[in-house]
mmCIF file with all atom_site columns, C-alpha atoms in Angstrom:
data_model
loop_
_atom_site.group_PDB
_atom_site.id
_atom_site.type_symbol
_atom_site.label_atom_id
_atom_site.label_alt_id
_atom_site.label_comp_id
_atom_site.label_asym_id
_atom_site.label_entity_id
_atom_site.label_seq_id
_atom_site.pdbx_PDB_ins_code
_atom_site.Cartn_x
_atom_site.Cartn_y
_atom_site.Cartn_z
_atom_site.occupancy
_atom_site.B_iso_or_equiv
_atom_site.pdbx_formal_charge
_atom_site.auth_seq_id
_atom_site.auth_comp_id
_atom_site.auth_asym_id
_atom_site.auth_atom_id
_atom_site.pdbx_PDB_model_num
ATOM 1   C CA . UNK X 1 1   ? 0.000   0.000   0.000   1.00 53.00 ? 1   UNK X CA 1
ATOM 2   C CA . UNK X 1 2   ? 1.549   3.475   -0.747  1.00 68.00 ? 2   UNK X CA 1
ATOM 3   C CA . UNK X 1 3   ? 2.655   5.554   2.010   1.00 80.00 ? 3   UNK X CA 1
ATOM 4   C CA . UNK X 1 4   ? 0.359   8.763   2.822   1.00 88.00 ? 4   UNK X CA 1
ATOM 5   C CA . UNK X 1 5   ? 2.423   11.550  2.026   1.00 93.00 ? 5   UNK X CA 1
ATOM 6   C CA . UNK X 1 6   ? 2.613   14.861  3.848   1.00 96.00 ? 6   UNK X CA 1
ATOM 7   C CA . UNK X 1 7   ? 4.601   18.255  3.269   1.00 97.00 ? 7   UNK X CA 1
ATOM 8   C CA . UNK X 1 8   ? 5.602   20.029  6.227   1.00 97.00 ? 8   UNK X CA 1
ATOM 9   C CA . UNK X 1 9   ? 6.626   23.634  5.603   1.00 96.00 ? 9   UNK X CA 1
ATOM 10  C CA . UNK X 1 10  ? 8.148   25.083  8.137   1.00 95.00 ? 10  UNK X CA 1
ATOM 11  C CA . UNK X 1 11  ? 11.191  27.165  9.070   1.00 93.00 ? 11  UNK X CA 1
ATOM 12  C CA . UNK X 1 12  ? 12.041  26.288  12.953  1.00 91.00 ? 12  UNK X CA 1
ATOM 13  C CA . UNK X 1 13  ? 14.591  22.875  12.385  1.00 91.00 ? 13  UNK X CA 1
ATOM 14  C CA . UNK X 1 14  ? 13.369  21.815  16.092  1.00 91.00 ? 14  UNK X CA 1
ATOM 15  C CA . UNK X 1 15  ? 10.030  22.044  15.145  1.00 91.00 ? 15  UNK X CA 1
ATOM 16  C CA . UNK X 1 16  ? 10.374  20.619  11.480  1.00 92.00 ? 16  UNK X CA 1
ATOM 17  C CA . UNK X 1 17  ? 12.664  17.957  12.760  1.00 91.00 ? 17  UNK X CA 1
ATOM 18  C CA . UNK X 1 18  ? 10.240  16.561  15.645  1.00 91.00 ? 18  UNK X CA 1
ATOM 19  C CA . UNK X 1 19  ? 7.106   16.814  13.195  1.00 93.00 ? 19  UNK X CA 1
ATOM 20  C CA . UNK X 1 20  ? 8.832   15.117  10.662  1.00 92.00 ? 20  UNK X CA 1
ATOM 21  C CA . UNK X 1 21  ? 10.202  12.422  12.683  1.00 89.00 ? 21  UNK X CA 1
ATOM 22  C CA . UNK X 1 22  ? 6.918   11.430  14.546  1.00 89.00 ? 22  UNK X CA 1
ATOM 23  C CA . UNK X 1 23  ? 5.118   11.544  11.457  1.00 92.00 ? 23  UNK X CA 1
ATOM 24  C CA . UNK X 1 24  ? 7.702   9.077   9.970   1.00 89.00 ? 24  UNK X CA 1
ATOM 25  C CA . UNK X 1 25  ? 7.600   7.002   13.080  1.00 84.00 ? 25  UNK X CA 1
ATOM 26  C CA . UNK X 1 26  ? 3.774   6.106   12.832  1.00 86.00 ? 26  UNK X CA 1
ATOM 27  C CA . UNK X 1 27  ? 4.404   5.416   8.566   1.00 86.00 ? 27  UNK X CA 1
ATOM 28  C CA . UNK X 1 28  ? 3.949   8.584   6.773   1.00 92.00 ? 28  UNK X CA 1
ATOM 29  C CA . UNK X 1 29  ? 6.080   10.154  4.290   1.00 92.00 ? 29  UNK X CA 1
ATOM 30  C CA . UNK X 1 30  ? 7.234   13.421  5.299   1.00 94.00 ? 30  UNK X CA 1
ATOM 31  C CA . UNK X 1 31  ? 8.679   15.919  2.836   1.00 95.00 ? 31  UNK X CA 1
ATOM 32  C CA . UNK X 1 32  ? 10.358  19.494  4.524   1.00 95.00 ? 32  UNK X CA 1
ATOM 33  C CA . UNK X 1 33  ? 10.126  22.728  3.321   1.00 96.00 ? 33  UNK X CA 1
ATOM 34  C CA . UNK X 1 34  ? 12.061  25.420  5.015   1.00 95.00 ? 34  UNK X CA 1
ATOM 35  C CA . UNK X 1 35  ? 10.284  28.199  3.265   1.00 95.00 ? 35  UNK X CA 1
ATOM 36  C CA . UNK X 1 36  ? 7.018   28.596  1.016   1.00 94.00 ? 36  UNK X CA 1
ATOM 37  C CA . UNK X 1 37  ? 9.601   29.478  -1.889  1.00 96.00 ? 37  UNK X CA 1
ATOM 38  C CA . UNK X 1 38  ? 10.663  26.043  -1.589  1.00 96.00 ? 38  UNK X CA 1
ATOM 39  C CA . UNK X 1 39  ? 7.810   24.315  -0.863  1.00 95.00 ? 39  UNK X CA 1
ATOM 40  C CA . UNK X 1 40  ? 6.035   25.152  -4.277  1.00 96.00 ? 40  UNK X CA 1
ATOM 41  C CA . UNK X 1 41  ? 9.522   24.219  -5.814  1.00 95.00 ? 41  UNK X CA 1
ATOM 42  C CA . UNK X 1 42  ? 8.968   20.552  -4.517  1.00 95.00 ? 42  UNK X CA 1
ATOM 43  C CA . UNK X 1 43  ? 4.983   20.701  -5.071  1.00 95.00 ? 43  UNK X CA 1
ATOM 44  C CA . UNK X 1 44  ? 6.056   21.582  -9.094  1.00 93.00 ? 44  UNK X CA 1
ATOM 45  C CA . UNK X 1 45  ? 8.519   18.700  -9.339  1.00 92.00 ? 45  UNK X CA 1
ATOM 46  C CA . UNK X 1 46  ? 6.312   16.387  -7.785  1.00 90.00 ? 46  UNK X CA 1
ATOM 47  C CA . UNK X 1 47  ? 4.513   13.979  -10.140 1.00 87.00 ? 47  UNK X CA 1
ATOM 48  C CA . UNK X 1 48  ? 1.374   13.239  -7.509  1.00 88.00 ? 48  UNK X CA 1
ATOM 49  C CA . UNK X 1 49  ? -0.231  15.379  -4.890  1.00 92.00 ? 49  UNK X CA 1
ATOM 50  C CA . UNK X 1 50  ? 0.792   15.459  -1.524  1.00 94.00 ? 50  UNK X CA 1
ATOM 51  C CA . UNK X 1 51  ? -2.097  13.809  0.841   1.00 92.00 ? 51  UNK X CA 1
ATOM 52  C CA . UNK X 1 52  ? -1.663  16.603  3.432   1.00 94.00 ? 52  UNK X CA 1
ATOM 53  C CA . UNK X 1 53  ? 0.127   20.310  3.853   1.00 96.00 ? 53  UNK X CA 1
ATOM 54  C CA . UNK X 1 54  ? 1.010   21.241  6.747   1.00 96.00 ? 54  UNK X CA 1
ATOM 55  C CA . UNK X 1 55  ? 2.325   24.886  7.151   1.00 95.00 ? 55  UNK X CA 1
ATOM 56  C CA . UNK X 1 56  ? 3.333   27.311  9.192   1.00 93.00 ? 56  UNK X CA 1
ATOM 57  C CA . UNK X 1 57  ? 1.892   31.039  8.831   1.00 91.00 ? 57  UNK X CA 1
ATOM 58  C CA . UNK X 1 58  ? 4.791   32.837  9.787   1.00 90.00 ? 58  UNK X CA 1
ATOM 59  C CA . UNK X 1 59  ? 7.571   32.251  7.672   1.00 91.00 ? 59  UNK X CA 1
ATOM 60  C CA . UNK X 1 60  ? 10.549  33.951  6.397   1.00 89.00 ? 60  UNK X CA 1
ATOM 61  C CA . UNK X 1 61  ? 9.785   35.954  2.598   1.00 90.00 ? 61  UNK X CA 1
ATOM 62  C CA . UNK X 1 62  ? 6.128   34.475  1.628   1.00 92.00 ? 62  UNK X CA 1
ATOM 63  C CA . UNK X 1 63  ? 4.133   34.047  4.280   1.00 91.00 ? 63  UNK X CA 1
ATOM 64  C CA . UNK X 1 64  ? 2.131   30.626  5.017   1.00 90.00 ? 64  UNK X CA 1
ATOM 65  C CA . UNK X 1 65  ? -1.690  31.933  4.129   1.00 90.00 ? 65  UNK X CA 1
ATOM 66  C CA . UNK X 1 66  ? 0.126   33.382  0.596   1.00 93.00 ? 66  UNK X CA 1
ATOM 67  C CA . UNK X 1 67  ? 1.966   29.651  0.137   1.00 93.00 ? 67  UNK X CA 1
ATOM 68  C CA . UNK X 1 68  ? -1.970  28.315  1.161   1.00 92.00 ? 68  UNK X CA 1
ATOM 69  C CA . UNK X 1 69  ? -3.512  30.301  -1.466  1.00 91.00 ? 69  UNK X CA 1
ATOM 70  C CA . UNK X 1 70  ? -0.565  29.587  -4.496  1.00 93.00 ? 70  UNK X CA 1
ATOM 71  C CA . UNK X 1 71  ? -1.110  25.867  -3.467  1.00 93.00 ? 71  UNK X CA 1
ATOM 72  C CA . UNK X 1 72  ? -4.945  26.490  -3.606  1.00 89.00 ? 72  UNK X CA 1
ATOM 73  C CA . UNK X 1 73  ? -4.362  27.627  -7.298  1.00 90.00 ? 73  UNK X CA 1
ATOM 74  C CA . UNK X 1 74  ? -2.607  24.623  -8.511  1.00 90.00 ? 74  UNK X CA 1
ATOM 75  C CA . UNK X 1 75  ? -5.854  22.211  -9.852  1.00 86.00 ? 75  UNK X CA 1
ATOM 76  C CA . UNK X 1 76  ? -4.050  19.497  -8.545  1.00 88.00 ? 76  UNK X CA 1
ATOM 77  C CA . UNK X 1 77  ? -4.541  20.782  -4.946  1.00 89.00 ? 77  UNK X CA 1
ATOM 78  C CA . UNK X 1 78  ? -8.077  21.916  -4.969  1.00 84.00 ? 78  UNK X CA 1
ATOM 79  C CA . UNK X 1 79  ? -9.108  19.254  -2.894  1.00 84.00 ? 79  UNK X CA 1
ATOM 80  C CA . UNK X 1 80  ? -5.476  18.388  -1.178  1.00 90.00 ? 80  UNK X CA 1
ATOM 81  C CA . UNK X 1 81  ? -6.323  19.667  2.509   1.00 90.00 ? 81  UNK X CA 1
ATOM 82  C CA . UNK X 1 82  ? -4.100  22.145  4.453   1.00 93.00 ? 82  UNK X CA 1
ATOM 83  C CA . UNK X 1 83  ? -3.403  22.467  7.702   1.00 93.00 ? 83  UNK X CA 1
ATOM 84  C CA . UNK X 1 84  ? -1.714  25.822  9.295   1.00 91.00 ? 84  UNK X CA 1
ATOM 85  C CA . UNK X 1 85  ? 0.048   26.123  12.373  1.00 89.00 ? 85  UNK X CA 1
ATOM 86  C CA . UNK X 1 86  ? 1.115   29.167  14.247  1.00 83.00 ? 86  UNK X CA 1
ATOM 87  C CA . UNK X 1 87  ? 1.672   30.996  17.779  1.00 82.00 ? 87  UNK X CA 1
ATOM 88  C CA . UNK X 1 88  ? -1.220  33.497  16.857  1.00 74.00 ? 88  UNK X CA 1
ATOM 89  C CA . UNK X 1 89  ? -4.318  32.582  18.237  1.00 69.00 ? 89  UNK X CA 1
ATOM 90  C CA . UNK X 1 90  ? -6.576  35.622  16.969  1.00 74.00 ? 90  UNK X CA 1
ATOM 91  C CA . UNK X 1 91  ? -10.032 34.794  15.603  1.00 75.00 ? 91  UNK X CA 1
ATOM 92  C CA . UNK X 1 92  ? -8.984  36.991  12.457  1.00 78.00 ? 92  UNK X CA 1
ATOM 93  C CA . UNK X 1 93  ? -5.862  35.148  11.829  1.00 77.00 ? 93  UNK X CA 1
ATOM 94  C CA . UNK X 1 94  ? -7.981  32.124  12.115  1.00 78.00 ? 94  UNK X CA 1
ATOM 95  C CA . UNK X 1 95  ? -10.256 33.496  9.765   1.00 81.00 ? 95  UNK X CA 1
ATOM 96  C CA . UNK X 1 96  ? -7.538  34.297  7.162   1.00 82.00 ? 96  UNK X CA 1
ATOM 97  C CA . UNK X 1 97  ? -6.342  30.356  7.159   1.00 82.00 ? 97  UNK X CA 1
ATOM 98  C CA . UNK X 1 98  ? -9.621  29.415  6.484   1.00 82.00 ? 98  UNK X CA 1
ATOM 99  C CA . UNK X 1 99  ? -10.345 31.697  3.832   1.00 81.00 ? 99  UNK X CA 1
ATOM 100 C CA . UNK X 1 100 ? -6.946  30.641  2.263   1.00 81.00 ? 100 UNK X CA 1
ATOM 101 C CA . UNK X 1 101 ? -7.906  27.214  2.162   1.00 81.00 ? 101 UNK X CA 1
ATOM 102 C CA . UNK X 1 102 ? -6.864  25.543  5.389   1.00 85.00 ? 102 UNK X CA 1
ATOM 103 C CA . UNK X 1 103 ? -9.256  22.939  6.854   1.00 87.00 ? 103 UNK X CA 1
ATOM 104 C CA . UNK X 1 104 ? -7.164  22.833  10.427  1.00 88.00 ? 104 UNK X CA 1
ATOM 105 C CA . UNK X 1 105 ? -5.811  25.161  12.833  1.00 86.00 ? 105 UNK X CA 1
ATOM 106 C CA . UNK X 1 106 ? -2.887  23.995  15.142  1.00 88.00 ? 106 UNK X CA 1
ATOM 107 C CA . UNK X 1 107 ? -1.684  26.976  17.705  1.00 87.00 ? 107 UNK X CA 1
ATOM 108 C CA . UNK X 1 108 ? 1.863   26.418  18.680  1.00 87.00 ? 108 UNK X CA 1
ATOM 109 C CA . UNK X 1 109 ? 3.417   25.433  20.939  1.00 86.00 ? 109 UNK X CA 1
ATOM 110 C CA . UNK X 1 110 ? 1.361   21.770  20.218  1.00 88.00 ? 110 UNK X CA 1
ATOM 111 C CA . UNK X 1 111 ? 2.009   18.024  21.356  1.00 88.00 ? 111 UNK X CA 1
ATOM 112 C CA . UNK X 1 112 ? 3.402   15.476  18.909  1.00 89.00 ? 112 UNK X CA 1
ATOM 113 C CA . UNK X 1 113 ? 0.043   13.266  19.921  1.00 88.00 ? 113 UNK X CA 1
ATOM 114 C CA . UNK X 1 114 ? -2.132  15.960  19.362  1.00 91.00 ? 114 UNK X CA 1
ATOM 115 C CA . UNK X 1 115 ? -0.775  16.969  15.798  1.00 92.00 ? 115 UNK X CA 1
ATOM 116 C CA . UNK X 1 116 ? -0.531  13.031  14.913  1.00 91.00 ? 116 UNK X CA 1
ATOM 117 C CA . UNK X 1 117 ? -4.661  13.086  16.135  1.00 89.00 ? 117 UNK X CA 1
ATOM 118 C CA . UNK X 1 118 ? -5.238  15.855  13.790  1.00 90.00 ? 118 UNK X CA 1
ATOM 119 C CA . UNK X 1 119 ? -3.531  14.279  10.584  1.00 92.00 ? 119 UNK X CA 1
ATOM 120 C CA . UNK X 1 120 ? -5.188  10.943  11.522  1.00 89.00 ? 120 UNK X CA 1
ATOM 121 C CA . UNK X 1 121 ? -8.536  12.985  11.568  1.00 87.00 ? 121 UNK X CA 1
ATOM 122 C CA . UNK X 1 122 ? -7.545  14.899  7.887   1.00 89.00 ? 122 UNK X CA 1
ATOM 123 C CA . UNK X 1 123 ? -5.988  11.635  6.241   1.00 87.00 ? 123 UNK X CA 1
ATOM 124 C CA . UNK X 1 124 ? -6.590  8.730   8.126   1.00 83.00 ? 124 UNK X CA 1
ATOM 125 C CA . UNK X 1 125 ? -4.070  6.431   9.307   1.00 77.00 ? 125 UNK X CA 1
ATOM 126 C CA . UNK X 1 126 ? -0.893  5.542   7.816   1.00 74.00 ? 126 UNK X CA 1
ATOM 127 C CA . UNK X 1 127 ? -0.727  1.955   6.577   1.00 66.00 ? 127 UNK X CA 1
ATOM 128 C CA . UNK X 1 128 ? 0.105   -0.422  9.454   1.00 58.00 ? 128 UNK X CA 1
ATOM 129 C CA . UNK X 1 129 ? 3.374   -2.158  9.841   1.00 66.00 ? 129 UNK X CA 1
ATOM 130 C CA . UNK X 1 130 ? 4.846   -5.033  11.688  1.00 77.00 ? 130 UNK X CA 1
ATOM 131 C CA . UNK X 1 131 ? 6.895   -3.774  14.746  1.00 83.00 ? 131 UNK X CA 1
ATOM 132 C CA . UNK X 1 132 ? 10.585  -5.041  13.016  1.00 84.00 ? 132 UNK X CA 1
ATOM 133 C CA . UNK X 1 133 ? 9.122   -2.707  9.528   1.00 78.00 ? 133 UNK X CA 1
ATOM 134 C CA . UNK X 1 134 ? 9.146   -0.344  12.046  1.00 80.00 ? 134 UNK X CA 1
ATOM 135 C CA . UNK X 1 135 ? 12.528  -0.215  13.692  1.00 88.00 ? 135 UNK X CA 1
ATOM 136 C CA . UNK X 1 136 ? 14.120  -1.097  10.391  1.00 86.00 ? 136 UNK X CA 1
ATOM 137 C CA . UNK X 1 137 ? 12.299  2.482   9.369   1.00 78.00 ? 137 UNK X CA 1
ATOM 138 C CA . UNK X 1 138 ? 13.548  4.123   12.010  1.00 84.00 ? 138 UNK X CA 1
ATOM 139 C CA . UNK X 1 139 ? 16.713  3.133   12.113  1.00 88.00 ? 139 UNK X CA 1
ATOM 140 C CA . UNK X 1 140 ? 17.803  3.679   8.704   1.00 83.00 ? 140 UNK X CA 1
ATOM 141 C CA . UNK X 1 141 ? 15.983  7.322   8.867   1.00 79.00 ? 141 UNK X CA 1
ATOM 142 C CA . UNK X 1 142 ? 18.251  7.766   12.181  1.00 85.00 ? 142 UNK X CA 1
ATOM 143 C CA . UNK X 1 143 ? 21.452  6.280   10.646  1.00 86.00 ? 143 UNK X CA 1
ATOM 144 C CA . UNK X 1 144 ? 21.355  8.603   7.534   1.00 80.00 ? 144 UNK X CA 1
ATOM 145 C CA . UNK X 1 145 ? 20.325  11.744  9.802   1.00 79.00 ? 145 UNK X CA 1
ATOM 146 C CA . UNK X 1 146 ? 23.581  10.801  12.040  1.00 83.00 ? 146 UNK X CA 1
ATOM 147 C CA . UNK X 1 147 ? 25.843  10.361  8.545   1.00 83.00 ? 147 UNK X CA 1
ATOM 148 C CA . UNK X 1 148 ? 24.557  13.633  7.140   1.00 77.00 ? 148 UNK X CA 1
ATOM 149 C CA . UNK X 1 149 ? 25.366  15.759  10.506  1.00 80.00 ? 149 UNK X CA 1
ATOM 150 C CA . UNK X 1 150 ? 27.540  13.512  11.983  1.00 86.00 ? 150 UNK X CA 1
ATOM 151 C CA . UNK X 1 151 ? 25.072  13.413  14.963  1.00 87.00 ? 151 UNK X CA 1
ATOM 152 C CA . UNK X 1 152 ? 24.889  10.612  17.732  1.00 91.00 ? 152 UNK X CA 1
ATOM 153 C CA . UNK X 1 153 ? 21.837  8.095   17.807  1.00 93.00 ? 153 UNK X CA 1
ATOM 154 C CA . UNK X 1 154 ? 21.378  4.728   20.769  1.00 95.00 ? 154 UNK X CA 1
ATOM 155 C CA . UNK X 1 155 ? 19.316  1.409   19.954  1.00 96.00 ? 155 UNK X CA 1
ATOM 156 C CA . UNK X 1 156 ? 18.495  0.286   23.480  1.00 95.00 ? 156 UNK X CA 1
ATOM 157 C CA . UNK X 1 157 ? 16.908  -3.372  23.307  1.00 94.00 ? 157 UNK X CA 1
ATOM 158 C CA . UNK X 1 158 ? 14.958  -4.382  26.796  1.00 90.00 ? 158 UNK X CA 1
ATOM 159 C CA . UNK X 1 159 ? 13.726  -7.465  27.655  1.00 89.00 ? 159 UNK X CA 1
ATOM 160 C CA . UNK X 1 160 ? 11.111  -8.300  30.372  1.00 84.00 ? 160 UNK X CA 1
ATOM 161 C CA . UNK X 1 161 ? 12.442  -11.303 32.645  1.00 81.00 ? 161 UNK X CA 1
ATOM 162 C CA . UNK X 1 162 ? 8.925   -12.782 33.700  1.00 75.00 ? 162 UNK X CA 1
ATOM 163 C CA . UNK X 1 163 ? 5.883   -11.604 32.211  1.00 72.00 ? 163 UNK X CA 1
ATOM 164 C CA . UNK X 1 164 ? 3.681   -8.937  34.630  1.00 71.00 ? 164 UNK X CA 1
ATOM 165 C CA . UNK X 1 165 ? 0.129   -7.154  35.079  1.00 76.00 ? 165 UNK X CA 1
ATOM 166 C CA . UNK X 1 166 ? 1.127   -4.720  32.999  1.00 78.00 ? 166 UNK X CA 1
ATOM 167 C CA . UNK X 1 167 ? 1.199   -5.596  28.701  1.00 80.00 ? 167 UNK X CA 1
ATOM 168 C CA . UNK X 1 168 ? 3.443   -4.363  26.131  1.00 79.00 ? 168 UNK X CA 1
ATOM 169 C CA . UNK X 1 169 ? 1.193   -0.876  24.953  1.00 80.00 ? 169 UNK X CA 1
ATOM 170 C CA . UNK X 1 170 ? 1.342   0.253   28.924  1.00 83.00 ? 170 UNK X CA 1
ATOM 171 C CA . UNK X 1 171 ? 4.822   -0.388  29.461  1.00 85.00 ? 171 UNK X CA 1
ATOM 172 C CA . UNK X 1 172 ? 5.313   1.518   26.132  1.00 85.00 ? 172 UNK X CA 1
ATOM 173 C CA . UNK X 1 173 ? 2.711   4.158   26.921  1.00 85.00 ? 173 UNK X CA 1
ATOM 174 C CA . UNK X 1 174 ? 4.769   4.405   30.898  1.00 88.00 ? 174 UNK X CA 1
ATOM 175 C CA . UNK X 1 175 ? 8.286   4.851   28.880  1.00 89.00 ? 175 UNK X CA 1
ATOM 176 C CA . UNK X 1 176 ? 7.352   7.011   26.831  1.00 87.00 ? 176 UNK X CA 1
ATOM 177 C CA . UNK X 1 177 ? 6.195   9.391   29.590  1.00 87.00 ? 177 UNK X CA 1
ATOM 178 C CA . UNK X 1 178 ? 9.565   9.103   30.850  1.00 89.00 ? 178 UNK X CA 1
ATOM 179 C CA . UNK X 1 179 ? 11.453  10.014  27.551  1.00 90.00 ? 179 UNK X CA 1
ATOM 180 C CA . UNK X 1 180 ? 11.881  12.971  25.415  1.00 85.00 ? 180 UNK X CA 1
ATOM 181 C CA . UNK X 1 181 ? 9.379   13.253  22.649  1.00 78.00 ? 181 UNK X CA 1
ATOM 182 C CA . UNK X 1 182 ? 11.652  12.613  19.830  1.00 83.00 ? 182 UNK X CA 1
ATOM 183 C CA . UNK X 1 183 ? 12.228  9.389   21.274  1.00 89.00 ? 183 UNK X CA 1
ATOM 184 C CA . UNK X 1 184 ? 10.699  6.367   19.865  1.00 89.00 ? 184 UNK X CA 1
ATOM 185 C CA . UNK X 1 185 ? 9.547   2.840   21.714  1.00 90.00 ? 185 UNK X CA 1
ATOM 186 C CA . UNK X 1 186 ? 9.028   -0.109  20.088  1.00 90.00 ? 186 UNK X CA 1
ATOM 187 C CA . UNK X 1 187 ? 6.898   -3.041  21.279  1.00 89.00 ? 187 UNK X CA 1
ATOM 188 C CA . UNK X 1 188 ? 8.442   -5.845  19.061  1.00 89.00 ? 188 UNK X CA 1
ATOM 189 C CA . UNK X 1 189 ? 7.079   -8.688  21.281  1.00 85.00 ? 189 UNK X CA 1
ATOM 190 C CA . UNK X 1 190 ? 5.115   -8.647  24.374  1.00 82.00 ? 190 UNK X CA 1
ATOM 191 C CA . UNK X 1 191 ? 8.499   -9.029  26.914  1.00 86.00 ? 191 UNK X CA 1
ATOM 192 C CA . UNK X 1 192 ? 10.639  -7.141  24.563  1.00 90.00 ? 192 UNK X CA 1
ATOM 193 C CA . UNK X 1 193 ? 11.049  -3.229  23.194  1.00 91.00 ? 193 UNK X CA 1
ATOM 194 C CA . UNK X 1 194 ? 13.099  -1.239  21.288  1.00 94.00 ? 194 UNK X CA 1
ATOM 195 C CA . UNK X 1 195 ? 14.116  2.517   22.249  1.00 94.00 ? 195 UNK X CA 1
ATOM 196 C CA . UNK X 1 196 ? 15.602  4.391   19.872  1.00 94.00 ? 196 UNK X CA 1
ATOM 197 C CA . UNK X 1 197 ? 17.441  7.706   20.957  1.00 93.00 ? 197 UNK X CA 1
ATOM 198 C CA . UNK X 1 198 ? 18.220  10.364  18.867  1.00 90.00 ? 198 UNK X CA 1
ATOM 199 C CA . UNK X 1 199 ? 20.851  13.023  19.474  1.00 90.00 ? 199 UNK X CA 1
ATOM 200 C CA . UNK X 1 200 ? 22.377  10.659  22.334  1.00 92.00 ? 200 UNK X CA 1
ATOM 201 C CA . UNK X 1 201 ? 25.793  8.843   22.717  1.00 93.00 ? 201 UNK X CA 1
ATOM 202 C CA . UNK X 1 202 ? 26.309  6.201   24.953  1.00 93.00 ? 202 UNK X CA 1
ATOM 203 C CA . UNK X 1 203 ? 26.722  7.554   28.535  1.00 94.00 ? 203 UNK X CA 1
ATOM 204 C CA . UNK X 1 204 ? 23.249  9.567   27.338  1.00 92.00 ? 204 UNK X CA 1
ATOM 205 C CA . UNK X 1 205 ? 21.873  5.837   26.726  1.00 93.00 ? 205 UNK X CA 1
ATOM 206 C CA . UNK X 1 206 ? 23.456  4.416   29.842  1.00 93.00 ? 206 UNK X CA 1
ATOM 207 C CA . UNK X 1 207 ? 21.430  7.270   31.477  1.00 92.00 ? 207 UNK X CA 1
ATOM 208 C CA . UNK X 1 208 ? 18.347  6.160   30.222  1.00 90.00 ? 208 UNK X CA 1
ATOM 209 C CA . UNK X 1 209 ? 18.962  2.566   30.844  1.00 90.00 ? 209 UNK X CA 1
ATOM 210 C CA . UNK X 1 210 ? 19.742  3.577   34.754  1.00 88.00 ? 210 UNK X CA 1
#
């Protein structure tokens, strides 16, 4: 089944960089955009639609509700749905994003969860994958982010000795309460996980493992 794409346009790397990397984690295809300059650059190259746009209104040089409108002018992407985000709350600004075609609203800052609700709502779900797709996803996205900035990343692999009261989606849901939000969890079995750590080395993974 082809992946549900989605182009995320937005100039903050912390911001573009979590987005992209939780969308990726549940199986979407993410495509960045630092700018809207450059985001109707890849929508011209591309040979299908995106399934989803996500931008953000305030952006260096042309604005997000002027990249919303462009895209709304491409026939292609008359019925592609956009969703802004921003730190302005104002019912007029709100008003301007729906008038320039957006069908969600998004006010920064936002969690992860509640931006992967949203797209879920817009686009459905991604297609599902077996937990080892999964980590094999992640991993490679991870090992090619690490090459390209010569970055740090930890696999930690934990096993449960004896099974417990407690099943594999509430230790998961427990961890990840415990971890940054760019950090994934992996039920691969129900006594065994995978976490994968971004940005750490590993005394940062020891850490975690403590």
């Amino acid at each position: 089944m082809k992946k549900k794409s989605i182009l995320v346009v937005e100039d903050s790397t912390l911001t573009r960089f979590s987005v992209k990397k939780h969308l990726e984690g549940r199986g979407y295809e993410v495509v960045e955009a630092t700018s809207g300059e450059e985001a109707l650059a890849k929508i011209a190259q591309r040979l299908s639609p995106f399934d989803l746009v996500i931008i953000d209104i305030h952006l260096p040089g042309m604005d997000g509700l002027t990249v919303a409108k462009k895209i709304r002018e491409n026939p292609q992407y008359r019925y592609v749905p956009l969703m802004c985000l921003t730190a302005d709350a104002k019912a007029s600004t709100v008003r301007e994003a729906i008038h320039a075609g957006a069908v969600d609203y998004l006010r920064k800052p936002f969690s992860l969860e509640e931006l992967l609700h949203r797209v879920e709502r817009i686009v459905g779900r991604a297609a599902a994958e077996e937990p080892a797709e999964v980590l094999e996803r992640i991993l490679r996205l991870e090992a090619n982010r690490a090459k390209r900035g010569n970055l740090k990343f930890s696999l930690v692999l934990a096993r449960r000795k004896a099974p417990g009261r407690a099943n594999a989606a509430d230790i998961k849901r427990y961890i990840e309460g415990k971890l940054r939000e760019i950090d994934e969890v992996i039920p691969l079995e129900e006594n065994l996980l995978a976490l994968v750590l971004p940005l750490t080395d590993r005394s940062g993974a020891e850490v975690v493992v403590k």
